[in-house]
Coordinates of C-alpha atoms in Angstrom, one line a residue:
M1 CA -17.9 16.6 -2.7
A2 CA -18.4 17.8 1.1
S3 CA -17.8 14.0 2.5
I4 CA -13.8 14.6 0.8
V5 CA -13.0 18.4 0.8
V6 CA -13.1 19.5 4.7
S7 CA -16.0 22.6 3.7
S8 CA -14.8 25.5 5.3
R9 CA -13.2 27.6 3.9
H10 CA -10.3 27.4 6.4
A11 CA -10.0 23.9 5.3
F12 CA -9.7 24.8 1.6
S13 CA -7.7 27.5 2.6
R14 CA -5.4 25.1 4.6
H15 CA -5.9 22.4 1.8
T16 CA -4.3 24.9 -1.3
L17 CA -1.7 25.9 0.9
L18 CA -0.9 22.3 1.4
A19 CA -0.4 21.8 -2.1
N20 CA 1.6 24.8 -2.6
S21 CA 3.8 24.1 0.2
L22 CA 4.5 20.8 -2.1
S23 CA 5.2 21.6 -5.6
N24 CA 7.7 25.4 -4.2
P25 CA 8.3 24.5 -0.5
R26 CA 8.4 27.1 1.4
P27 CA 9.8 26.9 5.2
H28 CA 7.5 29.2 6.5
L29 CA 4.6 28.2 4.4
L30 CA 5.7 24.7 4.4
A31 CA 5.4 25.0 8.5
R32 CA 1.8 26.1 9.0
S33 CA 0.6 24.1 6.5
I34 CA 1.0 20.6 8.7
A35 CA 0.1 22.1 11.7
T36 CA -1.9 19.9 13.8
T37 CA -5.1 20.7 14.6
K38 CA -8.4 20.9 16.2
S39 CA -12.1 20.0 15.6
R40 CA -15.5 22.1 15.8
K41 CA -18.2 20.7 16.6
D42 CA -19.3 21.7 12.8
G43 CA -16.6 19.1 11.7
E44 CA -14.2 22.0 10.7
H45 CA -10.7 22.5 10.6
V46 CA -8.8 26.0 12.0
L47 CA -5.6 25.6 12.3
S48 CA -2.9 25.1 15.4
P49 CA 0.1 26.8 15.0
P50 CA 2.2 24.7 14.3
L51 CA 5.2 22.3 16.4
I52 CA 8.2 22.9 15.7
P53 CA 9.5 25.5 13.5
M54 CA 10.9 24.3 10.0
T55 CA 14.6 25.0 9.2
P56 CA 15.4 25.6 5.2
A57 CA 17.4 22.6 5.6
Q58 CA 14.2 20.3 6.6
T59 CA 12.7 21.1 2.9
A60 CA 14.8 21.0 1.1
P61 CA 15.3 18.3 -1.4
P62 CA 17.2 15.5 -0.8
Q63 CA 20.7 16.2 -2.9
R64 CA 22.0 12.4 -2.3
R65 CA 21.5 9.0 -4.5
P66 CA 18.4 7.6 -3.4
L67 CA 18.6 4.4 -5.6
A68 CA 22.4 4.0 -4.0
S69 CA 21.2 0.7 -2.9
M70 CA 19.5 -0.8 -5.1
P71 CA 21.8 -3.5 -6.2
T72 CA 23.2 -3.0 -9.5
K73 CA 21.5 -6.2 -11.8
T74 CA 17.9 -4.7 -10.9
L75 CA 18.8 -1.1 -11.5
L76 CA 19.2 -2.7 -14.8
R77 CA 16.3 -4.6 -15.5
G78 CA 14.1 -2.2 -14.1
Y79 CA 15.6 0.6 -16.3
L80 CA 15.5 -1.2 -19.0
L81 CA 12.1 -1.9 -18.6
G82 CA 11.7 1.4 -17.8
Q83 CA 12.4 2.5 -20.9
I84 CA 9.8 -0.5 -22.5
F85 CA 7.2 0.7 -20.4
A86 CA 7.8 4.1 -20.8
R87 CA 6.0 4.3 -24.8
P88 CA 2.8 3.6 -25.1
A89 CA 3.2 1.1 -28.1
L90 CA 5.4 -0.9 -26.5
M91 CA 4.4 -1.2 -23.5
N92 CA 0.6 -2.1 -25.0
L93 CA 1.9 -4.7 -27.3
G94 CA 2.9 -5.9 -23.7
I95 CA -0.4 -5.9 -22.0
M96 CA -1.5 -7.5 -25.6
V97 CA 1.2 -10.3 -24.4
M98 CA 0.0 -11.4 -21.3
Q99 CA -3.3 -11.1 -21.8
K100 CA -3.0 -13.6 -24.5
I101 CA -1.2 -16.0 -22.2
S102 CA -3.3 -15.7 -19.6
S103 CA -6.0 -17.2 -21.1
S104 CA -5.0 -19.5 -24.2
K105 CA -5.4 -23.0 -23.1
S106 CA -2.2 -23.3 -26.3
L107 CA 0.2 -26.3 -23.6
L108 CA 2.6 -23.4 -26.3
L109 CA 1.9 -20.8 -24.4
D110 CA 1.3 -22.3 -20.7
P111 CA 4.6 -21.0 -19.0
D112 CA 4.3 -24.1 -16.7
R113 CA 4.2 -26.3 -19.0
N114 CA 6.8 -23.9 -22.2
W115 CA 9.9 -23.6 -20.6
L116 CA 11.0 -21.3 -22.9
L117 CA 8.8 -18.6 -22.1
E118 CA 8.6 -19.3 -18.4
R119 CA 12.1 -18.2 -18.9
A120 CA 11.6 -15.5 -21.0
I121 CA 8.7 -13.9 -19.0
R122 CA 11.2 -14.8 -15.5
Y123 CA 13.6 -12.8 -16.7
S124 CA 12.2 -10.0 -17.6
V125 CA 8.6 -8.7 -15.4
F126 CA 8.5 -12.1 -13.3
N127 CA 12.2 -11.2 -11.4
Q128 CA 12.0 -7.9 -11.1
F129 CA 7.6 -7.4 -9.5
C130 CA 8.0 -10.4 -8.2
A131 CA 9.3 -12.8 -4.6
G132 CA 9.6 -16.2 -6.5
S133 CA 7.9 -19.4 -7.0
N134 CA 8.8 -21.0 -4.3
K135 CA 9.6 -21.5 -0.4
R136 CA 13.8 -20.8 -1.1
E137 CA 13.4 -17.9 -3.5
V138 CA 10.6 -16.1 -1.9
K139 CA 13.2 -15.9 0.9
G140 CA 16.5 -15.0 -1.1
T141 CA 13.9 -12.4 -2.4
V142 CA 13.0 -11.4 0.8
T143 CA 16.5 -11.9 2.7
G144 CA 18.2 -9.6 -0.1
L145 CA 15.3 -6.5 0.8
K146 CA 15.9 -6.2 4.5
Q147 CA 19.8 -6.6 4.0
Q148 CA 19.3 -3.9 2.1
G149 CA 17.7 -1.9 4.4
F150 CA 14.0 -2.7 4.0
S151 CA 11.9 -2.8 7.6
G152 CA 9.9 -5.8 6.6
V153 CA 7.3 -7.0 3.2
I154 CA 4.0 -7.0 2.0
L155 CA 3.2 -10.4 0.9
C156 CA 0.4 -11.8 -0.8
Y157 CA 0.0 -15.0 -3.3
A158 CA -1.0 -14.8 -6.4
K159 CA -2.9 -17.9 -7.4
E160 CA -5.7 -17.1 -8.4
L161 CA -9.2 -19.6 -9.6
A162 CA -9.8 -20.2 -13.3
P163 CA -12.8 -18.7 -14.9
E164 CA -14.3 -21.4 -15.0
E165 CA -14.3 -22.3 -11.3
L166 CA -16.0 -19.4 -11.0
A167 CA -18.8 -19.8 -13.2
E168 CA -20.8 -21.5 -11.0
S169 CA -23.4 -19.0 -9.3
R170 CA -24.4 -21.6 -7.0
P171 CA -21.5 -24.3 -6.2
D172 CA -22.8 -26.7 -4.1
A173 CA -21.2 -27.1 -0.5
A174 CA -18.0 -30.2 -1.7
L175 CA -17.4 -26.7 -3.8
V176 CA -17.2 -24.1 -1.6
E177 CA -15.0 -26.2 0.8
K178 CA -12.7 -26.7 -2.0
H179 CA -12.5 -23.4 -2.7
V180 CA -12.1 -22.5 0.5
S181 CA -9.6 -24.7 1.4
Q182 CA -7.2 -24.1 -1.7
W183 CA -7.2 -20.3 -0.2
L184 CA -6.6 -21.0 3.1
D185 CA -3.4 -23.8 2.1
G186 CA -2.2 -20.3 0.0
N187 CA -2.4 -17.9 2.7
N188 CA -1.0 -20.4 4.9
K189 CA 2.4 -20.8 3.0
T190 CA 2.6 -17.5 2.4
L191 CA 3.4 -17.1 6.5
Q192 CA 5.4 -19.3 6.5
M193 CA 7.5 -17.0 4.3
L194 CA 7.2 -14.3 7.1
G195 CA 9.3 -13.2 9.9
S196 CA 7.9 -10.9 13.1
G197 CA 6.9 -7.5 11.4
D198 CA 6.3 -8.5 7.8
Y199 CA 2.6 -8.3 6.9
M200 CA 0.1 -10.6 4.9
A201 CA -1.8 -9.4 2.5
I202 CA -5.1 -11.2 1.1
K203 CA -8.0 -11.1 -0.7
Y204 CA -11.7 -12.8 -0.3
T205 CA -12.8 -12.6 -3.5
G206 CA -9.7 -15.6 -4.0
A207 CA -11.7 -17.8 -1.9
G208 CA -14.2 -18.6 -4.3
N209 CA -17.9 -17.9 -5.7
A210 CA -19.5 -18.4 -2.7
V211 CA -17.1 -15.4 -0.9
C212 CA -17.8 -13.5 -4.0
N213 CA -21.9 -14.0 -3.7
A214 CA -21.8 -13.0 -0.1
L215 CA -19.7 -9.6 -0.5
A216 CA -22.3 -8.7 -3.4
S217 CA -25.3 -9.9 -1.2
N218 CA -23.2 -7.7 1.7
I219 CA -24.1 -10.5 3.9
A220 CA -22.0 -12.7 6.7
P221 CA -19.4 -15.0 5.2
P222 CA -19.6 -18.4 4.8
D223 CA -19.3 -21.0 7.7
S224 CA -16.2 -22.2 6.8
F225 CA -14.4 -19.0 5.4
R226 CA -14.6 -17.3 8.6
T227 CA -13.7 -20.2 10.9
A228 CA -10.6 -19.8 7.9
V229 CA -9.5 -16.4 8.2
F230 CA -9.9 -16.4 12.1
S231 CA -7.1 -18.3 11.9
L232 CA -4.9 -16.4 9.7
C233 CA -5.7 -14.5 12.2
Q234 CA -4.6 -15.9 15.4
R235 CA -1.6 -17.3 13.3
A236 CA -0.2 -14.4 11.8
Q237 CA -0.7 -12.8 15.8
A238 CA 1.9 -15.4 17.4
Q239 CA 4.4 -14.9 14.6
G240 CA 4.7 -12.0 15.1
A241 CA 3.0 -10.2 11.6
R242 CA 0.5 -8.7 10.2
I243 CA -2.0 -9.0 8.0
M244 CA -3.4 -6.4 5.3
V245 CA -7.0 -6.8 3.7
D246 CA -6.3 -5.4 -0.3
A247 CA -9.4 -3.4 -1.4
E248 CA -12.0 -4.5 -3.3
N249 CA -14.5 -3.2 -6.4
Q250 CA -17.1 -1.0 -4.8
A251 CA -19.9 -3.5 -5.7
Y252 CA -17.7 -5.5 -2.9
Q253 CA -16.2 -3.1 -1.0
S254 CA -18.6 -2.0 1.8
T255 CA -19.0 -5.6 3.2
V256 CA -15.2 -6.2 3.0
D257 CA -15.5 -3.4 5.4
R258 CA -17.6 -4.9 7.3
W259 CA -16.0 -8.1 7.5
T260 CA -12.8 -6.2 8.6
V261 CA -14.0 -4.6 10.7
E262 CA -14.8 -7.5 12.9
L263 CA -11.6 -9.0 12.4
M264 CA -9.6 -5.8 14.1
R265 CA -12.5 -4.9 16.9
R266 CA -11.4 -8.9 18.2
F267 CA -7.8 -8.9 17.1
N268 CA -6.4 -5.2 17.7
R269 CA -6.6 -5.4 20.7
D270 CA -4.0 -3.9 23.6
G271 CA -2.3 -1.2 21.0
K272 CA -1.3 -4.1 18.8
V273 CA -2.2 -4.6 15.0
V274 CA -2.8 -7.1 13.5
V275 CA -5.5 -6.9 11.0
L276 CA -5.6 -3.9 8.7
N277 CA -8.5 -2.1 6.2
T278 CA -7.6 -0.8 2.9
Y279 CA -8.7 3.1 2.7
Q280 CA -9.3 4.4 -1.3
S281 CA -8.5 8.1 -0.5
Y282 CA -9.4 8.1 -5.1
L283 CA -13.5 8.1 -3.7
K284 CA -15.5 10.4 -2.3
S285 CA -16.8 8.3 0.4
C286 CA -12.7 7.4 1.6
R287 CA -12.9 9.9 4.8
D288 CA -16.8 9.4 5.9
T289 CA -16.0 5.7 5.8
L290 CA -12.2 6.3 8.2
R291 CA -14.5 8.6 10.5
Q292 CA -17.4 5.9 11.3
H293 CA -14.3 3.7 11.5
L294 CA -12.0 5.8 13.6
A295 CA -15.8 5.9 15.9
L296 CA -16.6 2.6 16.0
A297 CA -12.8 2.4 17.8
Q298 CA -12.9 5.3 20.1
K299 CA -16.6 3.5 21.4
E300 CA -15.3 0.1 21.3
D301 CA -11.4 0.8 22.6
W302 CA -9.6 -1.3 19.9
T303 CA -7.1 0.0 17.1
L304 CA -7.9 1.1 13.6
G305 CA -4.9 -0.5 10.9
V306 CA -5.2 1.6 8.3
K307 CA -3.7 0.9 5.1
L308 CA -3.8 4.4 2.6
V309 CA -3.7 3.8 -1.1
R310 CA -4.9 6.1 -3.4
G311 CA -7.0 4.4 -5.5
A312 CA -6.9 0.8 -7.6
Y313 CA -9.8 0.1 -8.8
I314 CA -10.5 3.6 -11.5
Q315 CA -11.2 1.4 -14.2
S316 CA -14.0 -0.6 -13.2
D317 CA -15.3 1.4 -10.4
P318 CA -18.3 3.5 -11.3
R319 CA -17.5 7.0 -12.3
H320 CA -19.6 9.3 -9.9
L321 CA -17.5 7.3 -6.7
I322 CA -14.4 8.8 -7.9
H323 CA -13.8 12.7 -7.3
D324 CA -13.3 14.4 -10.0
T325 CA -9.7 15.6 -9.9
K326 CA -6.5 14.0 -8.8
V327 CA -6.0 17.3 -7.3
D328 CA -9.4 16.5 -6.1
T329 CA -7.3 13.1 -4.1
D330 CA -4.2 14.4 -3.5
R331 CA -6.0 16.7 -1.5
C332 CA -7.5 13.7 0.8
F333 CA -4.5 11.2 0.8
D334 CA -3.2 14.1 2.3
S335 CA -5.2 15.4 4.4
I336 CA -6.2 11.7 6.0
V337 CA -2.6 11.4 6.5
E338 CA -2.4 14.6 8.7
D339 CA -5.2 14.2 10.6
L340 CA -4.4 10.3 11.7
I341 CA -0.9 11.5 12.5
S342 CA -1.4 14.8 13.8
K343 CA -5.0 13.0 15.8
S344 CA -7.3 15.7 14.8
Y345 CA -9.8 13.4 12.8
P346 CA -13.0 16.0 12.1
G347 CA -16.8 14.7 13.5
L348 CA -14.9 12.5 16.0
P349 CA -17.1 12.8 19.4
S350 CA -14.8 15.3 21.8
D351 CA -15.3 14.1 24.9
A352 CA -13.4 11.0 24.5
P353 CA -9.5 10.7 23.7
F354 CA -8.8 10.1 20.4
P355 CA -8.5 6.6 19.1
D356 CA -6.0 4.3 18.6
A357 CA -4.7 3.6 14.9
Q358 CA -1.9 2.4 12.8
L359 CA -1.5 4.2 9.7
F360 CA 0.4 2.5 6.7
L361 CA 0.9 4.7 3.8
A362 CA 0.8 2.5 0.5
S363 CA 1.5 5.6 -1.6
H364 CA 4.1 6.0 -4.7
N365 CA 3.6 9.7 -4.6
A366 CA 7.5 11.1 -2.8
E367 CA 5.8 15.1 -2.5
S368 CA 2.5 12.7 -0.1
T369 CA 5.6 10.5 1.4
R370 CA 7.8 13.1 2.4
H371 CA 5.4 15.8 3.7
A372 CA 4.0 12.8 6.0
L373 CA 7.5 12.0 7.4
R374 CA 7.8 15.5 8.0
L375 CA 4.9 15.6 10.4
H376 CA 5.9 12.5 11.8
R377 CA 9.0 13.7 12.8
Q378 CA 7.6 17.2 13.8
L379 CA 5.5 14.7 16.5
V380 CA 8.4 12.8 17.9
H381 CA 10.4 16.0 18.5
A382 CA 7.2 17.5 20.3
G383 CA 7.4 14.6 22.6
R384 CA 4.0 13.6 20.7
N385 CA 5.5 9.9 21.0
P386 CA 3.5 9.0 17.8
R387 CA 3.0 5.1 16.6
P388 CA 5.9 4.7 14.4
F389 CA 5.4 5.7 10.6
E390 CA 5.3 2.7 8.1
S391 CA 5.8 3.1 4.6
G392 CA 5.6 0.8 1.1
Q393 CA 6.0 0.9 -2.8
L394 CA 5.3 -2.1 -4.7
Q395 CA 8.2 -4.0 -5.5
G396 CA 10.1 -3.3 -9.2
M397 CA 8.2 0.6 -9.1
A398 CA 8.4 3.6 -6.9
D399 CA 12.0 2.6 -6.9
D400 CA 13.9 6.0 -5.8
V401 CA 10.8 7.3 -3.4
S402 CA 11.4 3.6 -1.3
C403 CA 15.5 4.0 -1.6
E404 CA 14.4 7.5 -0.7
M405 CA 13.3 7.0 2.9
L406 CA 15.7 4.4 3.6
D407 CA 18.4 7.3 3.0
E408 CA 15.6 9.1 5.7
G409 CA 15.7 6.2 8.3
R410 CA 19.3 4.5 7.8
P411 CA 21.7 6.8 10.0
A412 CA 18.6 6.6 13.4
R413 CA 19.3 2.6 12.7
N414 CA 22.2 2.2 12.9
N415 CA 23.5 4.3 15.3
G416 CA 20.4 6.3 17.0
S417 CA 18.8 6.8 20.2
A418 CA 15.5 6.0 21.0
E419 CA 14.1 9.3 19.4
Q420 CA 15.7 9.4 16.6
R421 CA 14.9 5.6 15.7
L422 CA 11.0 6.2 16.2
A423 CA 11.1 9.2 14.1
A424 CA 12.7 6.8 11.2
P425 CA 10.7 5.5 8.8
L426 CA 10.1 2.0 8.1
V427 CA 10.4 0.8 4.8
Y428 CA 8.1 -2.3 3.0
K429 CA 8.2 -4.3 -0.2
Y430 CA 4.7 -5.5 -2.3
L431 CA 5.6 -8.4 -3.9
S432 CA 3.4 -11.3 -5.2
W433 CA 4.6 -15.0 -5.6
G434 CA 3.6 -18.0 -7.0
S435 CA 4.5 -20.2 -10.5
V436 CA 4.9 -17.2 -13.7
K437 CA 2.1 -19.3 -14.3
E438 CA 0.0 -18.5 -11.7
C439 CA 1.5 -14.6 -11.1
L440 CA 0.7 -13.3 -14.8
H441 CA -3.2 -11.8 -13.9
Y442 CA -0.8 -9.9 -10.8
L443 CA 1.1 -8.6 -14.0
M444 CA -1.1 -7.7 -15.4
R445 CA -2.7 -5.2 -13.2
R446 CA 1.5 -4.1 -12.6
A447 CA 1.2 -3.0 -16.5
T448 CA -1.5 -1.2 -16.7
E449 CA -0.6 0.5 -13.5
N450 CA 2.5 1.6 -14.7
Q451 CA 0.3 2.7 -18.3
G452 CA -1.5 5.2 -16.7
A453 CA 1.2 6.9 -15.0
T454 CA 3.4 7.5 -17.8
E455 CA 5.1 10.6 -15.8
R456 CA 6.0 9.3 -12.3
L457 CA 8.0 6.4 -14.2
K458 CA 9.8 8.7 -16.7
E459 CA 10.9 10.5 -13.3
T460 CA 12.2 6.6 -11.8
V461 CA 13.7 6.0 -15.0
V462 CA 16.3 9.7 -14.6
E463 CA 16.8 8.9 -11.6
M464 CA 17.9 4.9 -13.0
R465 CA 19.2 5.5 -15.3
N466 CA 21.6 8.9 -13.4
E467 CA 22.5 5.8 -10.7
L468 CA 23.7 4.0 -13.8
K469 CA 25.9 6.6 -14.8
A470 CA 26.7 7.7 -11.6
R471 CA 28.8 3.9 -11.2
V472 CA 30.2 3.3 -13.9
R473 CA 31.6 6.9 -13.2
G474 CA 32.5 4.5 -10.2
G475 CA 30.5 5.8 -7.2
R476 CA 29.5 2.2 -6.4
A477 CA 31.3 -1.4 -7.8

């Protein structure tokens, strides 16, 4: 545990203070809990004076209606689905049905061939969580989100190789080329739908069994895959888009990290970020992995792209690699955010400037997101000139968190000074696109995530119900 929860009484009390201040915000404690830190030679944290004093107005929960900007149709669909997801029996039944459809060979259960089934899935879960099936639909969804105030999207192609295509443990050269070509084609289509500032999410394992074998063996990727991923980075760079490399399960993740560091080393130069790696704070090794990558960026003078999440593979990753409690995971997540934003990561060489790093906060946790934004704003107002604050949530999930962040930034975006605009959060939504059938596995993962976040989902449903009531009373047409 020492690799994650910093090994000192000072560090423990600091994070305990953080947890207490988030659950019971008191101005003087919260200001102290998000103070900048210094690094001793032994890697311990020590508290420094806060950058600026916090006021009660800054720590009080927002009194706005966070979902006021959400289209009524989307809000109503989300509320109805939330009522289902919050009931375990209905949720389990829905997952079983989707599993049956996704694995069936029957034409009757093929949504790409059965029009009625396709419509049923499309107008329920597909339209709630996915961007569309073609360029026109995706463009419409993205345009709608940006009109709502989102800074951009994180878009991924949902198609995955069929199990029979992955069954060949030693695929021949022709099959390797076919799989890589299909993967490249899908991601090129995705890039065509993105504008400047948007993100594309990619998964290395989608490129076929030869790539999966290389990941599992911790060896270099096939030449065709290396060429393909380099071409995607070059194209994204040319059009002002960026690439997020999604996390994989622990059988592959160390190699994913190594390959992605190679991409960042090549493309994240001169302060510009093209590639971000995903770091999962539920892993006990997360802080140490991030420290190693920061040290490389510091030594070699490139920018580390950090997409920070809590974790995506808790049902399949070995349990001993994961923090013992959710409190430990939350503490790890929040401490990493503090250290990256305040540029004070323990264990880095102190005889060189802090490495350049772009943090993307991928979180459905409202308190963590608010806390990170407060610290970011302190640095802005203190003239520390941090990188822009970027955060994102999955489409159809944690909409109250997304919309609250939109409200936080809307005044500055509409009519603010340069400092106010830098202090405003940039908010994104993560979406998948493809045919209904291609998106089924993605939809099942979203259902499973909702299954494990029932209490959080109930809070969102309450927010949605309150917003719908307000609109019925005339709060919004």
